[in-house]
Coordinates of C-alpha atoms and ligand atoms in Angstrom, one line a residue:
X1 CA 91.4 92.0 98.1
X2 CA 94.6 91.4 95.8
X3 CA 95.7 90.8 92.2
X4 CA 95.1 87.8 90.2
X5 CA 96.5 86.5 87.2
X6 CA 96.2 83.2 85.4
X7 CA 97.8 81.6 82.9
X8 CA 97.0 78.6 80.4
X9 CA 100.0 78.5 77.9
X10 CA 102.2 77.1 75.8
X11 CA 105.4 78.1 77.2
X12 CA 106.9 78.4 80.7
X13 CA 104.8 80.7 82.6
X14 CA 106.5 81.3 86.1
X15 CA 108.6 84.6 84.8
X16 CA 105.1 85.9 82.7
X17 CA 103.2 85.4 86.4
X18 CA 105.9 87.4 88.2
X19 CA 106.0 89.9 85.5
X20 CA 102.1 90.5 85.6
X21 CA 102.1 90.6 89.4
X22 CA 104.4 93.7 88.7
X23 CA 101.6 95.7 87.3
X24 CA 98.8 94.3 90.1
X25 CA 101.2 95.4 92.9
X26 CA 98.7 98.7 93.1
X27 CA 96.4 96.0 94.5
X28 CA 98.3 95.2 97.6
X29 CA 102.0 94.4 98.2
X30 CA 102.1 92.5 101.7
X31 CA 102.9 88.9 99.9
X32 CA 103.2 87.8 96.6
X33 CA 102.9 83.9 95.3
X34 CA 102.9 81.6 91.9
X35 CA 101.5 78.2 91.6
X36 CA 103.1 76.4 88.3
X37 CA 101.4 73.1 87.0
X38 CA 105.1 71.1 86.6
X39 CA 105.6 67.4 85.7
X40 CA 105.9 66.5 89.4
X41 CA 102.4 68.3 90.3
X42 CA 101.7 71.5 91.4
X43 CA 104.7 73.8 93.1
X44 CA 104.4 76.8 94.7
X45 CA 106.7 79.7 95.7
X46 CA 105.4 82.5 98.0
X47 CA 107.3 85.3 99.9
X48 CA 105.8 87.5 102.4
X49 CA 106.4 91.3 102.1
X50 CA 106.7 93.2 98.7
X51 CA 106.8 91.4 95.1
X52 CA 111.1 92.1 94.6
X53 CA 111.1 88.8 97.7
X54 CA 109.2 86.7 95.1
X55 CA 111.1 87.7 91.8
X56 CA 114.8 87.3 93.8
X57 CA 113.6 83.7 95.2
X58 CA 112.6 82.5 91.5
X59 CA 115.9 83.1 90.0
X60 CA 117.5 80.4 91.9
X61 CA 113.8 77.9 92.0
X62 CA 113.2 75.8 89.0
X63 CA 109.4 76.0 88.3
X64 CA 109.3 74.8 85.0
X65 CA 105.4 74.6 83.8
X66 CA 103.3 75.9 81.2
X67 CA 100.2 76.5 83.0
X68 CA 99.7 78.8 86.8
X69 CA 98.5 81.3 88.9
X70 CA 100.0 84.2 90.5
X71 CA 99.0 86.7 93.3
X72 CA 99.6 89.9 94.9
X73 CA 98.3 90.2 98.5
X74 CA 96.9 92.8 100.8
X75 CA 96.5 90.8 103.7
X76 CA 92.4 90.8 105.3
X77 CA 92.1 87.6 106.8
X78 CA 95.3 86.5 108.5
X79 CA 98.7 88.1 108.7
X80 CA 100.9 89.1 105.7
X81 CA 103.2 85.5 106.2
X82 CA 103.8 83.0 103.9
X83 CA 101.4 80.9 105.3
X84 CA 98.8 82.9 104.1
X85 CA 100.1 84.1 100.6
X86 CA 98.1 82.7 97.8
X87 CA 98.1 80.4 96.0
X88 CA 96.4 78.2 98.5
X89 CA 96.2 74.2 97.6
X90 CA 93.2 72.1 98.6
X91 CA 93.5 68.7 96.8
X92 CA 92.5 69.3 93.0
X93 CA 92.2 73.0 93.6
X94 CA 95.2 75.8 93.6
X95 CA 93.3 78.8 93.9
X96 CA 94.2 82.6 93.9
X97 CA 91.6 85.0 95.5
X98 CA 90.6 89.0 95.7
X99 CA 87.9 90.3 97.9
X100 CA 86.3 88.6 101.1
X101 CA 84.4 85.2 101.7
X102 CA 82.2 86.9 104.5
X103 CA 80.5 83.6 105.4
X104 CA 84.3 81.8 105.7
X105 CA 84.1 80.7 109.2
X106 CA 80.9 79.0 109.1
X107 CA 82.1 77.4 105.7
X108 CA 85.1 76.6 107.3
X109 CA 83.3 74.5 110.2
X110 CA 81.0 72.6 108.0
X111 CA 84.4 71.5 106.4
X112 CA 86.5 71.1 109.3
X113 CA 83.3 68.7 110.3
X114 CA 84.2 66.8 107.5
X115 CA 87.6 66.2 108.4
X116 CA 89.1 69.2 106.6
X117 CA 92.5 70.9 107.9
X118 CA 93.3 74.4 107.5
X119 CA 97.1 75.7 107.2
X120 CA 96.8 79.3 106.7
X121 CA 94.2 81.8 108.7
X122 CA 92.5 83.0 105.3
X123 CA 89.3 82.9 103.6
X124 CA 90.9 81.4 100.6
X125 CA 91.8 78.5 102.0
X126 CA 88.3 78.0 102.6
X127 CA 87.3 78.1 99.3
X128 CA 89.8 75.6 98.2
X129 CA 88.5 73.5 100.0
X130 CA 84.9 73.9 99.9
X131 CA 85.2 73.9 95.9
X132 CA 87.7 70.5 96.0
X133 CA 85.2 69.0 98.5
X134 CA 82.1 69.7 96.0
X135 CA 84.4 68.6 93.0
X136 CA 85.3 65.3 94.9
X137 CA 81.4 64.7 94.1
X138 CA 82.0 64.0 91.0
X139 CA 79.2 66.4 89.3
X140 CA 79.8 68.1 86.4
X141 CA 81.1 71.7 86.8
X142 CA 78.2 73.9 85.6
X143 CA 76.3 71.8 88.3
X144 CA 79.4 72.4 91.2
X145 CA 79.1 76.1 90.2
X146 CA 75.6 76.3 90.2
X147 CA 75.9 74.8 93.7
X148 CA 78.7 76.9 94.9
X149 CA 78.4 80.3 94.0
X150 CA 75.2 81.2 96.2
X151 CA 76.9 79.6 99.4
X152 CA 79.7 82.3 98.6
X153 CA 78.6 85.6 100.5
X154 CA 80.6 88.9 100.0
X155 CA 82.2 90.7 97.3
X156 CA 85.1 88.3 95.1
X157 CA 86.9 87.0 92.4
X158 CA 88.9 83.9 91.9
X159 CA 91.1 81.6 89.6
X160 CA 91.2 78.3 90.4
X161 CA 93.9 76.2 88.4
X162 CA 92.7 72.6 88.2
X163 CA 93.8 68.6 87.1
X164 CA 97.6 69.4 86.3
X165 CA 97.2 72.8 85.0
X166 CA 94.7 71.7 82.1
X167 CA 91.7 74.1 82.5
X168 CA 90.7 77.0 85.0
X169 CA 87.6 78.0 87.0
X170 CA 87.3 81.2 87.2
X171 CA 84.2 83.4 89.1
X172 CA 83.3 87.2 89.9
X173 CA 80.8 89.3 92.1
X174 CA 81.3 92.6 92.3
X175 CA 85.4 92.4 92.4
X176 CA 86.7 92.4 88.5
X177 CA 87.9 89.6 86.2
X178 CA 89.4 89.9 82.4
X179 CA 89.8 86.6 80.4
X180 CA 92.5 87.2 77.8
X181 CA 92.6 85.5 74.6
X182 CA 96.1 84.8 73.1
X183 CA 97.2 82.6 70.4
X184 CA 96.4 79.2 71.9
X185 CA 97.1 80.4 75.2
X186 CA 94.6 81.7 77.7
X187 CA 94.7 84.5 80.3
X188 CA 93.0 85.9 83.1
X189 CA 93.8 89.0 85.5
X190 CA 92.4 91.7 87.6
X191 CA 92.5 94.1 85.2
X192 CA 93.7 95.2 81.5
X193 CA 97.0 96.2 82.9
X194 CA 97.9 92.8 84.4
X195 CA 97.1 91.7 80.9
X196 CA 98.8 94.4 78.9
X197 CA 101.9 92.4 78.4
X198 CA 100.0 89.1 76.9
X199 CA 97.5 89.8 75.1
X200 CA 95.1 93.1 74.2
X201 CA 91.9 90.9 73.3
X202 CA 89.9 90.6 76.7
X203 CA 86.5 89.9 78.2
X204 CA 85.4 91.5 81.3
X205 CA 83.3 89.3 83.2
X206 CA 80.1 91.0 84.5
X207 CA 78.3 90.8 87.8
X208 CA 78.1 86.9 89.0
X209 CA 79.4 85.1 85.7
X210 CA 81.7 82.5 85.9
X211 CA 83.6 80.3 83.4
X212 CA 85.5 77.3 82.6
X213 CA 88.7 77.6 80.7
X214 CA 90.9 75.8 78.8
X215 CA 93.6 76.3 76.2
X216 CA 90.8 76.1 73.8
X217 CA 88.8 79.0 74.9
X218 CA 86.5 79.9 77.7
X219 CA 82.8 78.9 78.4
X220 CA 81.1 81.8 80.3
X221 CA 77.8 81.5 82.4
X222 CA 75.7 84.3 83.9
X223 CA 74.7 84.6 87.4
X224 CA 71.7 82.3 86.6
X225 CA 74.1 79.8 85.4
X226 CA 72.8 80.3 82.0
X227 CA 75.4 80.0 78.8
X228 CA 76.3 83.6 78.2
X229 CA 78.7 85.4 75.4
X230 CA 80.5 88.3 76.9
X231 CA 82.2 90.9 74.0
X232 CA 85.8 90.5 73.5
X233 CA 87.5 94.1 73.0
X234 CA 90.3 95.6 72.2
X235 CA 92.4 96.9 75.0
X236 CA 94.3 100.4 75.5
X237 CA 96.0 99.4 78.3
X238 CA 100.2 99.4 77.6
X239 CA 102.4 96.7 79.6
X240 CA 105.3 99.6 79.9
X241 CA 105.9 99.7 83.3
X242 CA 106.7 103.4 83.9
X243 CA 110.0 103.9 85.3
X244 CA 111.1 106.8 88.2
X245 CA 113.7 108.8 85.2
X246 CA 115.9 111.0 87.5
X247 CA 113.6 110.8 90.5
X248 CA 114.1 109.2 93.7
X249 CA 110.3 107.7 94.1
X250 CA 107.4 107.6 91.4
X251 CA 105.6 109.8 93.8
X252 CA 108.2 112.4 93.7
X253 CA 108.0 112.1 89.8
X254 CA 104.4 112.4 89.8
X255 CA 104.2 115.6 91.6
X256 CA 106.7 116.7 89.3
X257 CA 104.5 115.5 86.4
X258 CA 101.3 117.8 87.5
X259 CA 102.1 120.8 85.1
X260 CA 102.1 118.6 82.3
X261 CA 99.1 116.6 83.2
X262 CA 96.6 119.7 84.6
X263 CA 97.4 120.7 81.1
X264 CA 96.3 117.9 79.1
X265 CA 93.3 117.3 81.6
X266 CA 92.6 121.3 80.9
X267 CA 92.9 120.8 76.8
X268 CA 90.4 117.7 76.8
X269 CA 87.9 119.4 78.6
X270 CA 88.1 122.9 76.7
X271 CA 87.2 123.4 73.0
X272 CA 90.5 124.3 71.1
X273 CA 88.5 127.0 68.8
X274 CA 87.0 129.3 71.3
X275 CA 88.1 128.1 74.9
X276 CA 85.5 127.6 76.2
X277 CA 84.2 124.1 78.5
X278 CA 83.2 121.2 75.9
X279 CA 82.7 118.5 78.2
X280 CA 80.8 114.9 77.0
X281 CA 77.5 115.0 76.0
X282 CA 75.5 114.5 79.2
X283 CA 72.1 112.8 79.0
X284 CA 70.4 115.6 81.3
X285 CA 70.2 119.0 81.6
X286 CA 71.8 120.4 84.1
X287 CA 69.7 123.4 84.3
X288 CA 66.9 121.2 85.6
X289 CA 69.1 118.9 87.6
X290 CA 67.5 118.8 91.1
X291 CA 70.6 117.5 92.9
X292 CA 74.1 116.1 91.9
X293 CA 75.4 113.4 94.5
X294 CA 79.2 112.9 94.8
X295 CA 80.8 109.6 96.0
X296 CA 84.1 108.6 96.6
X297 CA 86.9 107.6 98.7
X298 CA 90.4 108.7 100.1
X299 CA 92.3 111.7 98.3
X300 CA 89.2 111.3 95.6
X301 CA 86.8 112.2 97.9
X302 CA 88.6 115.3 99.0
X303 CA 88.2 116.1 95.2
X304 CA 84.4 115.8 95.6
X305 CA 84.2 118.1 98.5
X306 CA 85.7 120.8 96.4
X307 CA 83.7 120.2 93.6
X308 CA 80.9 120.5 95.8
X309 CA 82.0 124.0 96.8
X310 CA 82.6 125.2 93.4
X311 CA 79.3 123.7 92.2
X312 CA 77.1 125.3 95.1
X313 CA 79.1 128.5 94.8
X314 CA 79.6 129.1 91.2
X315 CA 77.2 127.2 89.2
X316 CA 74.4 127.1 92.1
X317 CA 73.8 123.4 91.8
X318 CA 72.9 121.6 94.7
X319 CA 75.4 118.9 95.7
X320 CA 75.4 116.1 98.4
X321 CA 78.9 114.5 98.8
X322 CA 79.6 111.5 101.0
X323 CA 82.2 108.8 101.6
X324 CA 81.8 105.7 99.5
X325 CA 81.7 103.2 102.6
X326 CA 79.1 105.6 104.3
X327 CA 77.2 106.2 101.9
X328 CA 76.3 103.0 100.5
X329 CA 74.9 101.8 103.7
X330 CA 72.9 104.8 104.3
X331 CA 70.1 103.8 102.0
X332 CA 69.8 107.4 101.2
X333 CA 67.2 108.7 99.7
X334 CA 68.1 109.8 96.3
X335 CA 66.3 112.2 94.0
X336 CA 64.0 111.5 90.8
X337 CA 66.2 112.7 87.6
X338 CA 69.0 113.2 89.7
X339 CA 72.9 112.5 88.4
X340 CA 75.6 111.0 90.8
X341 CA 79.3 111.3 90.3
X342 CA 81.7 108.9 91.4
X343 CA 85.6 109.9 91.3
X344 CA 88.2 107.4 91.5
X345 CA 91.5 107.2 90.3
X346 CA 91.7 103.9 89.7
X347 CA 88.1 103.0 89.4
X348 CA 88.2 100.1 91.2
X349 CA 87.7 100.9 94.7
X350 CA 84.9 98.7 96.2
X351 CA 83.2 101.2 98.1
X352 CA 82.9 103.3 95.1
X353 CA 81.7 100.7 92.8
X354 CA 78.8 99.6 95.3
X355 CA 77.7 103.1 95.8
X356 CA 77.7 103.4 91.9
X357 CA 75.5 100.3 92.0
X358 CA 73.2 101.7 94.8
X359 CA 73.0 104.8 93.0
X360 CA 72.1 102.7 89.8
X361 CA 69.1 101.0 91.3
X362 CA 68.1 104.4 92.7
X363 CA 67.6 105.7 88.6
X364 CA 70.2 107.9 88.9
X365 CA 72.4 108.9 85.7
X366 CA 75.9 107.8 86.4
X367 CA 78.9 109.7 85.9
X368 CA 82.5 108.4 86.5
X369 CA 85.6 111.1 87.4
X370 CA 88.2 108.4 86.3
X371 CA 91.6 107.8 85.5
X372 CA 91.7 104.5 84.5
X373 CA 89.2 104.4 81.4
X374 CA 88.6 100.7 81.2
X375 CA 88.1 100.2 85.0
X376 CA 85.0 98.7 86.7
X377 CA 83.3 102.6 87.5
X378 CA 83.9 103.7 84.1
X379 CA 82.4 100.3 82.6
X380 CA 79.3 100.8 84.6
X381 CA 78.9 104.7 84.3
X382 CA 76.6 106.3 81.6
X383 CA 78.9 108.7 81.1
X384 CA 82.8 108.8 81.5
X385 CA 84.9 111.8 82.4
X386 CA 88.0 111.1 82.3
X387 CA 91.7 112.3 83.8
X388 CA 94.7 112.7 81.7
X389 CA 96.9 111.8 84.4
X390 CA 98.6 108.9 83.0
X391 CA 99.6 105.7 85.3
X392 CA 99.6 106.8 89.1
X393 CA 102.1 104.6 90.7
X394 CA 102.8 106.0 93.9
X395 CA 100.3 104.9 96.7
X396 CA 99.9 108.1 97.8
X397 CA 97.4 110.0 94.9
X398 CA 99.0 113.3 93.9
X399 CA 98.4 114.1 89.9
X400 CA 95.0 112.0 90.0
X401 CA 93.8 114.2 92.8
X402 CA 94.7 117.8 91.0
X403 CA 93.8 116.6 87.6
X404 CA 90.6 115.4 89.3
X405 CA 90.5 118.8 90.1
X406 CA 91.2 120.3 86.5
X407 CA 87.9 118.3 85.3
X408 CA 85.7 119.3 88.1
X409 CA 86.8 122.8 87.9
X410 CA 85.6 123.0 83.9
X411 CA 82.3 121.0 84.9
X412 CA 81.4 123.6 87.6
X413 CA 82.4 126.4 84.9
X414 CA 80.4 124.9 82.1
X415 CA 77.1 124.2 84.6
X416 CA 77.4 128.0 85.8
X417 CA 77.4 129.7 82.4
X418 CA 74.4 127.0 81.4
X419 CA 72.4 127.6 84.5
X420 CA 73.3 131.5 83.8
X421 CA 75.3 131.9 87.3
X422 CA 78.5 133.0 85.3
X423 CA 78.8 135.2 82.1
X424 CA 81.0 134.5 79.2
X425 CA 83.6 136.8 80.5
X426 CA 83.8 135.5 83.8
X427 CA 83.8 131.6 82.6
X428 CA 86.5 132.8 80.5
X429 CA 88.5 134.6 83.2
X430 CA 88.5 131.6 85.4
X431 CA 89.3 129.0 82.7
X432 CA 92.6 131.6 82.0
X433 CA 93.3 131.3 85.8
X434 CA 93.1 127.4 85.3
X435 CA 95.5 127.6 82.2
X436 CA 97.9 129.9 84.2
X437 CA 98.4 126.8 86.9
X438 CA 100.4 124.2 84.6
X439 CA 103.4 126.8 84.3
X440 CA 103.0 128.1 88.1
X441 CA 103.0 125.2 89.7
X442 CA 106.2 124.1 87.3
X443 CA 107.7 127.2 88.7
X444 CA 106.8 126.3 92.2
X445 CA 108.4 122.7 91.9
X446 CA 111.7 124.1 90.7
X447 CA 112.5 125.7 93.9
X448 CA 112.0 123.7 96.8
X449 CA 114.3 124.5 99.4
X450 CA 111.9 126.7 101.4
X451 CA 110.3 123.2 102.1
X452 CA 113.7 121.9 103.4
X453 CA 113.3 122.9 107.2
X454 CA 109.7 123.2 107.5
X455 CA 110.0 119.2 106.8
X456 CA 112.5 118.6 109.2
X457 CA 110.4 120.4 111.9
X458 CA 107.1 118.2 111.1
X459 CA 109.3 115.1 110.9
X460 CA 109.9 116.1 114.9
X461 CA 106.0 116.5 115.6
X462 CA 103.8 113.8 117.4
X463 CA 100.3 115.5 115.5
X464 CA 100.1 118.1 113.1
X465 CA 97.2 120.3 112.5
X466 CA 96.0 121.4 109.0
X467 CA 93.5 124.5 108.9
X468 CA 91.8 125.9 106.4
X469 CA 88.1 127.3 104.9
X470 CA 86.3 127.1 101.9
X471 CA 88.1 124.9 99.5
X472 CA 91.0 125.3 101.5
X473 CA 89.3 122.7 103.9
X474 CA 89.1 119.9 101.9
X475 CA 92.8 120.7 100.9
X476 CA 93.4 120.8 104.7
X477 CA 92.2 117.1 105.0
X478 CA 94.0 116.0 101.9
X479 CA 97.4 117.6 103.6
X480 CA 96.5 116.0 106.6
X481 CA 96.1 112.5 105.1
X482 CA 99.0 113.0 102.6
X483 CA 101.1 113.3 105.9
X484 CA 99.7 110.5 107.8
X485 CA 100.3 108.1 105.1
X486 CA 103.2 108.6 104.1
X487 CA 105.3 109.6 107.1
X488 CA 103.3 107.8 109.9
X489 CA 102.9 111.3 112.1
X490 CA 99.0 111.6 113.2
X491 CA 97.7 115.0 111.7
X492 CA 94.2 116.4 111.3
X493 CA 93.0 118.4 109.1
X494 CA 89.7 120.7 110.3
X495 CA 87.7 123.7 109.1
X496 CA 89.5 126.6 110.7
X497 CA 86.3 127.7 112.1
X498 CA 85.7 124.8 113.8
X499 CA 89.3 124.5 115.4
X500 CA 87.3 126.3 118.7
X501 CA 85.5 123.6 119.1
X502 CA 87.8 121.0 119.7
X503 CA 91.3 120.7 118.4
X504 CA 92.2 124.4 119.6
X505 CA 92.7 121.9 123.1
X506 CA 95.7 120.4 121.0
X507 CA 97.7 123.4 120.8
X508 CA 101.0 123.9 122.4
X509 CA 104.7 124.3 121.1
X510 CA 104.9 120.7 120.4
X511 CA 102.2 120.7 117.4
X512 CA 102.7 122.7 114.1
X513 CA 99.4 124.5 112.7
X514 CA 99.7 124.4 108.6
X515 CA 97.4 126.8 107.8
X516 CA 95.8 126.7 104.0
X517 CA 95.4 130.2 103.7
X518 CA 95.0 132.2 100.3
X519 CA 93.9 135.5 100.4
X520 CA 90.7 135.4 99.3
X521 CA 87.4 136.5 101.1
X522 CA 87.5 134.1 103.5
X523 CA 91.2 135.3 104.6
X524 CA 90.5 137.7 107.3
X525 CA 88.6 135.2 109.1
X526 CA 91.4 132.6 108.9
X527 CA 93.9 135.3 110.0
X528 CA 92.1 135.5 113.2
X529 CA 92.5 131.5 113.6
X530 CA 95.8 131.9 112.8
X531 CA 95.9 134.2 115.9
X532 CA 94.4 132.0 117.9
X533 CA 96.8 129.3 117.4
X534 CA 99.4 131.7 118.1
X535 CA 97.9 133.2 121.2
X536 CA 97.9 129.4 122.8
X537 CA 102.1 129.1 122.0
X538 CA 101.3 127.3 118.5
X539 CA 103.4 127.4 115.7
X540 CA 101.7 128.5 112.8
X541 CA 103.3 127.3 109.2
X542 CA 101.4 129.6 106.6
X543 CA 100.4 128.8 102.7
X544 CA 99.7 131.6 101.3
X545 CA 100.0 134.8 98.6
X546 CA 101.5 137.9 99.0
X547 CA 98.7 139.4 100.3
X548 CA 98.4 137.0 103.0
X549 CA 101.8 136.8 103.7
X550 CA 102.2 140.7 104.2
X551 CA 99.0 140.2 106.5
X552 CA 100.2 137.6 108.8
X553 CA 103.7 136.4 107.8
X554 CA 105.1 138.1 110.5
X555 CA 103.5 135.7 113.1
X556 CA 104.0 132.7 111.2
X557 CA 107.4 130.6 112.2
X558 CA 107.4 129.3 108.4
X559 CA 105.9 130.5 105.2
X560 CA 105.7 128.6 102.0
X561 CA 104.6 131.8 99.6
X562 CA 102.8 131.0 96.4
X563 CA 102.2 133.1 93.3
X564 CA 98.8 134.8 93.7
X565 CA 96.0 133.2 91.5
X566 CA 92.2 133.9 91.1
X567 CA 90.6 132.3 94.0
X568 CA 88.8 130.1 92.3
X569 CA 91.4 127.9 91.2
X570 CA 93.3 128.1 94.5
X571 CA 92.6 124.3 95.8
X572 CA 94.8 123.1 92.9
X573 CA 97.2 125.1 93.2
X574 CA 97.5 124.6 97.4
X575 CA 97.3 120.8 97.0
X576 CA 101.0 121.2 95.3
X577 CA 102.7 122.6 98.4
X578 CA 100.7 120.0 100.9
X579 CA 101.7 117.0 98.7
X580 CA 105.8 118.6 98.9
X581 CA 105.4 118.9 102.7
X582 CA 104.4 115.0 103.3
X583 CA 106.7 113.6 100.6
X584 CA 109.5 115.8 102.6
X585 CA 108.7 114.7 106.0
X586 CA 109.0 111.3 104.4
X587 CA 112.0 111.0 103.3
X588 CA 113.3 112.9 106.8
X589 CA 111.9 110.0 108.4
X590 CA 113.2 107.4 105.8
X591 CA 109.4 105.8 105.3
X592 CA 108.3 103.8 102.5
X593 CA 106.7 106.4 100.6
X594 CA 105.9 104.6 97.3
X595 CA 104.3 102.0 99.2
X596 CA 103.8 102.9 102.9
X597 CA 102.8 99.9 105.4
X598 CA 99.3 98.7 105.2
X599 CA 98.5 100.7 102.5
X600 CA 97.2 99.9 99.0
X601 CA 96.7 102.0 95.8
X602 CA 93.3 100.5 95.2
X603 CA 91.1 99.1 97.8
X604 CA 88.6 96.5 96.6
X605 CA 87.2 95.4 99.9
X606 CA 85.0 96.7 102.1
Ligands
LIG1 C1 93.2 104.3 98.5 C2 94.5 105.1 98.3 C3 94.5 106.1 98.1 C4 93.2 106.7 97.2 C5 92.0 106.0 97.9 C6 90.6 105.8 96.7 O1 93.0 104.4 100.1 O2 95.6 104.8 99.0 O3 95.3 107.1 97.6 O4 92.8 108.3 97.4 O5 92.2 104.5 97.9 O6 91.3 105.4 95.6 P1 90.5 105.9 94.1 O7 91.2 104.9 92.9 O8 89.3 105.3 94.3 O9 90.3 107.4 93.7

């Protein structure tokens, strides 16, 4: 998985390729490279590590040419070295690729038997050689692509620059690819963001499509190798790269943006006249819905778990929730007339997209809760529910998560009203509580001093447990995920009541236990679990409100006291301190907060 850019231009491209790659770093940042068709042939510049290494190298390298391709990589096959960095070259072909060619080993063996040699450990170089080998036969490109596409297994998108930069072959299966139309220039990129600084006129290739691009335009062919027209749309994506402002990291900025974007998201889902939920029209009646299946990955999955609790508890809807990478291979039955909701910040997580397609085959109505309205998942959904978080750059999701929760909360209330489970007043109470969150969170974020000693202690720990019950359980899991991805400390989020079935064995004075414990209906039980931790010499870090602190605060080694809120909205409020704890612990440890090792913002491989 990776980001792709290609330009067949009329002016120098090297700087523009690197600029476009800046917008694609969310797809990987292990290495980056560009290749430009120069007067002396194809010239490559590649660097291991983040894009700025490539950008710095370009300052002192002459790469002059008006056609080129570029790539930012998240390593799948072969380490993150310069030799494995894209573009890869074989004869006439210079290629960049996103995804995995699953049968690359068999293809490589055939090519090696024919005398081909490889310089890298990548599946991409195999693809470059295969295409070059097929082109050498001299058949028309339509014939070659008709033969090539069925030979490739897996999910991929690629752009191959040919013949001194006069044309490009591009293709996609599952991984996204867009063609951009400029004035006498043509572009290709992984998404609208990549192309934002170049053109607004885009055409998204569909599943199995390939295209031959020249400076005059693009000839597109479908999965049956038939010429096809794909609509050209005007993209809303802007090329503006958001800065960090006065913040040290994008993540810090995004944490502090939450009051504002939670407000936007709530406003989007409310009717401004009567302050009642106003969701996009759904093609089914929620009162007759046999089941809602929620599927997502990573942090978005935890938003789905919170939604399950909400929808079951307040709306009485039967909900199943699963991790995308598991769901798609379970071959799960899905009920006739059912709906499936896919939650994704990027709208590009491949597992989530493939799970969506599975649900489509099972005739489910497809809802997508996404932060990127032009993403693959949004485009394939029947109904798009947007989050209004704005661009999220930090790899660890923060404002996207809480805005997902905000949208899901209003959806739950809407369905609860429609299904007669909550009265109009009860809905209004909860909406009021949601409406108070931006200010409460803003206040919380204005004083982060109490977090400092806790973060200092967490940074010394080898393992950390996060415990919670009810909707605090997914927040405990999210807190643990945040801590491990940012600070590389092993952390587990557990249902507080399950602790006695295993994790309690881990507890000693060296294992901090973060209790996510608003004083809700389950508080007494969570308090008992806190006592069990203390009885075994454990250290409790208590996240609770005044009532909870009064009850068990004296036992805790540290307390973060949060405002008392309606229990329905507590998971949104309690998301923020677990983000801040992870952020400040990572600051203590000096890790790379916005781009932690081995991760990527959007994972477009299985
Ligand atoms: C990656 C990111 C996570 C994100 C997950 C799902 O693992 O590092 O922050 O939660 O993907 O991404 P999505 O864009 O589908 O929400």
